[in-house]
mmCIF file with all atom_site columns, C-alpha atoms in Angstrom:
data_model
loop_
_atom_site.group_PDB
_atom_site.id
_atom_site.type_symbol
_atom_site.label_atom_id
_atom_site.label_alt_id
_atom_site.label_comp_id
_atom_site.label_asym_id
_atom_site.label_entity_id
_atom_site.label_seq_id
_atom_site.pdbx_PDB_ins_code
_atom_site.Cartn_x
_atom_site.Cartn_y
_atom_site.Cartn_z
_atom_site.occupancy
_atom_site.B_iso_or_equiv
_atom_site.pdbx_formal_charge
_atom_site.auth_seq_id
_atom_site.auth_comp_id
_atom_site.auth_asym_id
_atom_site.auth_atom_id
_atom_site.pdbx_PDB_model_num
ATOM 1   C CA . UNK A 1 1   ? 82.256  96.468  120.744 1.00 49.00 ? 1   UNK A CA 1
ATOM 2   C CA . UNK A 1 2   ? 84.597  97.421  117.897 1.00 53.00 ? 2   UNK A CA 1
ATOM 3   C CA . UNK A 1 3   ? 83.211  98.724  114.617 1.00 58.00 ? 3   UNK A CA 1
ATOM 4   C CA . UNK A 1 4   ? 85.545  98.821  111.514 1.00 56.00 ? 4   UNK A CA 1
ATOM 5   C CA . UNK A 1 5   ? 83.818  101.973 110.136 1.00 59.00 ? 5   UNK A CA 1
ATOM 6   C CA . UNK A 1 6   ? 84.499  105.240 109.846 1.00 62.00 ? 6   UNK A CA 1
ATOM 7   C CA . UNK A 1 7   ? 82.779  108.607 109.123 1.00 67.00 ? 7   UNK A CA 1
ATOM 8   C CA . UNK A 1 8   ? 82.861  109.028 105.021 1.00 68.00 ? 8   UNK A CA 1
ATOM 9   C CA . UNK A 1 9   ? 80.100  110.058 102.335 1.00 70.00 ? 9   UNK A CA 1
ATOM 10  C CA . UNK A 1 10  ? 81.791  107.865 99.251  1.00 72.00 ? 10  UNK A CA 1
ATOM 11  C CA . UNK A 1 11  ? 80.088  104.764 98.956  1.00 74.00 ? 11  UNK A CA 1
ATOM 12  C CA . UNK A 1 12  ? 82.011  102.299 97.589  1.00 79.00 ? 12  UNK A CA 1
ATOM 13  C CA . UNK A 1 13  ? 83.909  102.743 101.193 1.00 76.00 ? 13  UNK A CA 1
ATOM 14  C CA . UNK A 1 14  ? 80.864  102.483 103.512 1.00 79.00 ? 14  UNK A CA 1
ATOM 15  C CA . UNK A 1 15  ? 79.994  99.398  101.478 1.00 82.00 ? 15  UNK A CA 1
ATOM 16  C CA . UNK A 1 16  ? 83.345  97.955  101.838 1.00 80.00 ? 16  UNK A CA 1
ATOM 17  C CA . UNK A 1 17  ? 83.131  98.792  105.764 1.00 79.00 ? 17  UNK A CA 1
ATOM 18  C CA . UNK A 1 18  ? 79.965  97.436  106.199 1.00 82.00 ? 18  UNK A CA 1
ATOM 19  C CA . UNK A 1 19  ? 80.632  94.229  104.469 1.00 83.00 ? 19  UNK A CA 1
ATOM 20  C CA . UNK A 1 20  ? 83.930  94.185  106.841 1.00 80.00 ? 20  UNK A CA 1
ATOM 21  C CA . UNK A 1 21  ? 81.833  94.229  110.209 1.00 82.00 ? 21  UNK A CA 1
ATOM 22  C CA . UNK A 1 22  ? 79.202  91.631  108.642 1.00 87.00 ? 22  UNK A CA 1
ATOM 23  C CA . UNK A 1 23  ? 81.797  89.372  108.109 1.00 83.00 ? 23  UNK A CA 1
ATOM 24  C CA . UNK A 1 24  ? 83.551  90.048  111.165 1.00 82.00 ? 24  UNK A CA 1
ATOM 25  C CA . UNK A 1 25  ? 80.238  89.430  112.848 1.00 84.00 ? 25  UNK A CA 1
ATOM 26  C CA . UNK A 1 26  ? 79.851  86.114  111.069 1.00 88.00 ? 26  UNK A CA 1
ATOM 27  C CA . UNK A 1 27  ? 83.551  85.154  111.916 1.00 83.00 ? 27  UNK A CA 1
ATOM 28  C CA . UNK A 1 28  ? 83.238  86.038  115.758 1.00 82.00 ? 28  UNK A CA 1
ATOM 29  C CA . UNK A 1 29  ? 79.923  83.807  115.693 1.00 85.00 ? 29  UNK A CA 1
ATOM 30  C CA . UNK A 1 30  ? 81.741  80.923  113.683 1.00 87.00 ? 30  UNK A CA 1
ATOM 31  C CA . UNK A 1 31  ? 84.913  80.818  115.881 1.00 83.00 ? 31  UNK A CA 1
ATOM 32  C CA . UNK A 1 32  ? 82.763  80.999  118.962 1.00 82.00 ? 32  UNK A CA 1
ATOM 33  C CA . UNK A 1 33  ? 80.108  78.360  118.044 1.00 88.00 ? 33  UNK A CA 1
ATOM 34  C CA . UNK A 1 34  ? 83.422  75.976  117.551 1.00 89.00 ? 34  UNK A CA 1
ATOM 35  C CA . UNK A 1 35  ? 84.694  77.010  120.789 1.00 82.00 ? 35  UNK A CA 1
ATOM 36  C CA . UNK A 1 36  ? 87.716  79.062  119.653 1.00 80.00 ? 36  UNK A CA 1
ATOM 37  C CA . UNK A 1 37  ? 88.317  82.322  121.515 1.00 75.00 ? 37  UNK A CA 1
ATOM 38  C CA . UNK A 1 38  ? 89.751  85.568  119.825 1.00 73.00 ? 38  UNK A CA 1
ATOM 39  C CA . UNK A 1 39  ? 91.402  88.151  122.318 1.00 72.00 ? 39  UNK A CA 1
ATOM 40  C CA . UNK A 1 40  ? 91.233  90.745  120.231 1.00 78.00 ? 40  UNK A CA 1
ATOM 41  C CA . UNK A 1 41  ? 88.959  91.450  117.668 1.00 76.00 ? 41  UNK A CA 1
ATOM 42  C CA . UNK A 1 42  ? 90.259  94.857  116.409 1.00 79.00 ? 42  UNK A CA 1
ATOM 43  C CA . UNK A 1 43  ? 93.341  93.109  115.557 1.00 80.00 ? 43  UNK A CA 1
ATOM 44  C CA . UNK A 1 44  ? 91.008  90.272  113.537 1.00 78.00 ? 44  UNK A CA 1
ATOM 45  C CA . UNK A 1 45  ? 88.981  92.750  111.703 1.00 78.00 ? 45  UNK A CA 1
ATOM 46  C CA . UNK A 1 46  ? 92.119  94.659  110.652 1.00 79.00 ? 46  UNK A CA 1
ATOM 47  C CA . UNK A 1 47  ? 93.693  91.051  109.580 1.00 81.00 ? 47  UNK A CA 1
ATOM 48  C CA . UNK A 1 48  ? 90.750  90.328  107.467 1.00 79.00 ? 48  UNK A CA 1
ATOM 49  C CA . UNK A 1 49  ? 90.442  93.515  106.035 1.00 79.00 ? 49  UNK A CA 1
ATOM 50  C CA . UNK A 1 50  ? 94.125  93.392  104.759 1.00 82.00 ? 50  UNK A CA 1
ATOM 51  C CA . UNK A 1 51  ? 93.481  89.675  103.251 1.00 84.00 ? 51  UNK A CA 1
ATOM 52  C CA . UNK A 1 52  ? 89.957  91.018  101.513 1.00 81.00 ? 52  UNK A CA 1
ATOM 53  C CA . UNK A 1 53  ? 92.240  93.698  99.616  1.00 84.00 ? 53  UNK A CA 1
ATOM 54  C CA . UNK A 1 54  ? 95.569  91.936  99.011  1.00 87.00 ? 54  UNK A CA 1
ATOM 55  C CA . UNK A 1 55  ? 94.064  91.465  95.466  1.00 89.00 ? 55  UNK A CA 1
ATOM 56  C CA . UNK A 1 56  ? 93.944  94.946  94.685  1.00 87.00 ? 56  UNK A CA 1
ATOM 57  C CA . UNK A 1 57  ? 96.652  95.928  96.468  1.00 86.00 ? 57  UNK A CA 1
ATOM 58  C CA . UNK A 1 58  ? 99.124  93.737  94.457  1.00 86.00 ? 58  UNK A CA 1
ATOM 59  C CA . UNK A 1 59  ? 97.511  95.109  91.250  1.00 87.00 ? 59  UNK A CA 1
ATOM 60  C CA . UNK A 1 60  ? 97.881  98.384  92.286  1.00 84.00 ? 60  UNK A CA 1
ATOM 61  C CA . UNK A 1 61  ? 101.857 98.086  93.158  1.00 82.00 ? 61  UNK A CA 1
ATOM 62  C CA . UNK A 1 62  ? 102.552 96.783  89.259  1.00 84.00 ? 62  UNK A CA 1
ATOM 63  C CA . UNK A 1 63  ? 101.340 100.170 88.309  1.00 85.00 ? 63  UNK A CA 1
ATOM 64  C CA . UNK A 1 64  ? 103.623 102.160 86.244  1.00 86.00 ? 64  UNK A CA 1
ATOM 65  C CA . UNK A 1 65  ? 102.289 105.929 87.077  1.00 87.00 ? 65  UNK A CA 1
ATOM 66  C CA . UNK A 1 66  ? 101.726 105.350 90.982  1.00 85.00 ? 66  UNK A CA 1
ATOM 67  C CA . UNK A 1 67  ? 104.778 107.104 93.454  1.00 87.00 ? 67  UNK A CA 1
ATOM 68  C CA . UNK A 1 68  ? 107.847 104.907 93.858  1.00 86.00 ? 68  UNK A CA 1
ATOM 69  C CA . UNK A 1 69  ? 107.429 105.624 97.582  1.00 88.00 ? 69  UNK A CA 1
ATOM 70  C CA . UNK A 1 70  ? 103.827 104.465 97.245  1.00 87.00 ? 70  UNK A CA 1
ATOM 71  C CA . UNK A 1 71  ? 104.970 100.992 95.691  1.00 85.00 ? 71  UNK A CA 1
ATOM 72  C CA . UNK A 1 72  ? 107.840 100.761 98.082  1.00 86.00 ? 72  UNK A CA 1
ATOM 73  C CA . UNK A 1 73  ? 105.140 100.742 101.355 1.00 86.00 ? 73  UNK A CA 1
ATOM 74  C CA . UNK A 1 74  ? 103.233 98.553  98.953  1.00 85.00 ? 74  UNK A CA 1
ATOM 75  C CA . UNK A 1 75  ? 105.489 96.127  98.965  1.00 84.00 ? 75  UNK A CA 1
ATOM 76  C CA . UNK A 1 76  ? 107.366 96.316  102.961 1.00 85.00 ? 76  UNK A CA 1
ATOM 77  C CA . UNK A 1 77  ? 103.623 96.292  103.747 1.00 80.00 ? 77  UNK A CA 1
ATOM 78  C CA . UNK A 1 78  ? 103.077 92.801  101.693 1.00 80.00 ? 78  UNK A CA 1
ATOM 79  C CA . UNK A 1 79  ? 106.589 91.474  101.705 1.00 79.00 ? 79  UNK A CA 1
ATOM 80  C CA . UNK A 1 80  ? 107.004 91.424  97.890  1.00 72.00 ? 80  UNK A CA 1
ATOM 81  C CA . UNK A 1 81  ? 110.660 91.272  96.853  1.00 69.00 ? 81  UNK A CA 1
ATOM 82  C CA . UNK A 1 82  ? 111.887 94.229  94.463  1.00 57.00 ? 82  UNK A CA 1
ATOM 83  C CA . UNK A 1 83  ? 112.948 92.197  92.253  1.00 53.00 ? 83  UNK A CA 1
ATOM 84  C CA . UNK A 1 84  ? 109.843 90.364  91.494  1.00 56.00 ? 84  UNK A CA 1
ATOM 85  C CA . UNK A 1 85  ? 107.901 93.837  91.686  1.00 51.00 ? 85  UNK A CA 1
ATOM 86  C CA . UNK A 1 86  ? 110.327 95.267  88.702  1.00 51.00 ? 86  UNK A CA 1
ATOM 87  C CA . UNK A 1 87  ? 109.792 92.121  86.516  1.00 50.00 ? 87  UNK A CA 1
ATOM 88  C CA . UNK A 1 88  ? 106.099 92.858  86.996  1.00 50.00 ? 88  UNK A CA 1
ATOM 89  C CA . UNK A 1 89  ? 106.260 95.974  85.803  1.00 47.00 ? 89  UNK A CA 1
ATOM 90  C CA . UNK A 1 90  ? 108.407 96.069  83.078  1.00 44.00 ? 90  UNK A CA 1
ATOM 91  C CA . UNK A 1 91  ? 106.506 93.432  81.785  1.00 44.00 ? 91  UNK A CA 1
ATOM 92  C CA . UNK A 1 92  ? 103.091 95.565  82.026  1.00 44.00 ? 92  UNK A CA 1
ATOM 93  C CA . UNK A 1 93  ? 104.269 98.260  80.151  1.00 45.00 ? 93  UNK A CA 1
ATOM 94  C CA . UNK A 1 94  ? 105.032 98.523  76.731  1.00 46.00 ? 94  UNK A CA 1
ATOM 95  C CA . UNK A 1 95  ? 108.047 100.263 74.927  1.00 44.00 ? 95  UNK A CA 1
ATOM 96  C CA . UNK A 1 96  ? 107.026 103.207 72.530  1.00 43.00 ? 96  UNK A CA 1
ATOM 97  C CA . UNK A 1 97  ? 110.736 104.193 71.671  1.00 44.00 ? 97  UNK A CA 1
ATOM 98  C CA . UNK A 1 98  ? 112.812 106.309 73.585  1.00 53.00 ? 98  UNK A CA 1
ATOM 99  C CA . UNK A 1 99  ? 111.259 109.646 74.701  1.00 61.00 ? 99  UNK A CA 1
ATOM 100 C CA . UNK A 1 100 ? 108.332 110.275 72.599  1.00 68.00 ? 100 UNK A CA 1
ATOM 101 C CA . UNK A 1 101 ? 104.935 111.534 73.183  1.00 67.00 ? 101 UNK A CA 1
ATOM 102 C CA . UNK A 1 102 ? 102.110 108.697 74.108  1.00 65.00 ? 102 UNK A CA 1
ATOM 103 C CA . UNK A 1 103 ? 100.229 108.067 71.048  1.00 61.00 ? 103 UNK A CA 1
ATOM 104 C CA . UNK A 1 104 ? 97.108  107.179 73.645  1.00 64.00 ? 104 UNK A CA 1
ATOM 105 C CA . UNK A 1 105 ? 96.457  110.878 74.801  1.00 67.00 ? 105 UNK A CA 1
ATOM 106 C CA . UNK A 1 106 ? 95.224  114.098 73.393  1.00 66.00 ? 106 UNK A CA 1
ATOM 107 C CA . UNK A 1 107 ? 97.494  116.561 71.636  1.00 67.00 ? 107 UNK A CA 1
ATOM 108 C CA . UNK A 1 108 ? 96.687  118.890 74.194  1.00 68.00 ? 108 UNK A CA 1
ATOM 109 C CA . UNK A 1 109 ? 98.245  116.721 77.169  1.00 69.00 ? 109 UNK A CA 1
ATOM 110 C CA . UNK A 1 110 ? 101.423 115.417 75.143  1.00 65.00 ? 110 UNK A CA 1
ATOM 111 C CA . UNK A 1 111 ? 102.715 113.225 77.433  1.00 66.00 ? 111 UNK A CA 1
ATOM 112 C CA . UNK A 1 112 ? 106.566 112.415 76.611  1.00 69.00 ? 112 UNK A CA 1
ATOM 113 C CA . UNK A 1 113 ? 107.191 109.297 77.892  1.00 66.00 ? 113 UNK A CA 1
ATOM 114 C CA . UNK A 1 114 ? 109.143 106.068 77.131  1.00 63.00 ? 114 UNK A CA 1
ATOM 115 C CA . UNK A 1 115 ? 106.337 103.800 78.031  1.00 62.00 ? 115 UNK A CA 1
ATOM 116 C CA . UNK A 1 116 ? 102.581 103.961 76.233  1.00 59.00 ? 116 UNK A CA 1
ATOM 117 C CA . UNK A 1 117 ? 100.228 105.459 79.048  1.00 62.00 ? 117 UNK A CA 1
ATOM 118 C CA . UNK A 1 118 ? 97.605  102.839 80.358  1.00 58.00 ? 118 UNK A CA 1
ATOM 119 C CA . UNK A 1 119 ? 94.530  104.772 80.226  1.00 53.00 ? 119 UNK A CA 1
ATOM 120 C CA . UNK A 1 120 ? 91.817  102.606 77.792  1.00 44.00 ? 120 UNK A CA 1
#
C-alpha cells in the first residue's frame, strides 16, 4: 500500500502528510463502500494533495518578492493566465515612488525598492 509520507523532522509537514493518508484512507473506503473502483491510488493521493493546497499555492504566486521562475511553474502548474497573475500583483503592492528605500524596514537593511515591502 502507498503512503504519501516522507522522512522529515518539521512538523507542520508530517501533519500535513498524515492528514493526506487519513483522508486518502477515508476516500478509498468511501469510493469503495459505493462501489467505485480507483486503479491507482498514488495518482489519487497526489490529486488530492494538489486540490488541499491550491489555496495557498495561488496566494503564494501573487507574491511580489518570490522568483519569477518560481511564479512562472506556479502558474503552468495551475493553468493561471499571465495576464490575470500580473493584475494580481500589481494590485497587491503598493507604489512608494520611484526608487526609494522601504519605509517598512530597518535603516540597517535599506531596501531600495519601488514597491513598499510586505513584511507586517
Amino acid at each position: 500500500m502507498y503512503s504519501a509520507s516522507i522522512k522529515n523532522n518539521r512538523g507542520p509537514s508530517t501533519l500535513f502528510f498524515h492528514l493526506l493518508v487519513i483522508a486518502g484512507i477515508n476516500v478509498m473506503v468511501i469510493l469503495r463502500a459505493n462501489n467505485v473502483t480507483i486503479k491507482n491510488r498514488r495518482k489519487h493521493l497526489g490529486a488530492l494533495g494538489t486540490e488541499l493546497t491550491k489555496e495557498y499555492v495561488q496566494r503564494r504566486a501573487t507574491m511580489v518578492s518570490l522568483p519569477r521562475k518560481l511564479k512562472k511553474n506556479i502558474r503552468e502548474r495551475l493553468n493561471i493566465n499571465a495576464e490575470n497573475a500580473a493584475g494580481n500583483e500589481m494590485s497587491s503592492s503598493s507604489s512608494t515612488g520611484g526608487g526609494s528605500s522601504c519605509k517598512i524596514c530597518p535603516a540597517k537593511i535599506r531596501r531600495q525598492s519601488k514597491t513598499q515591502c510586505n513584511l507586517m
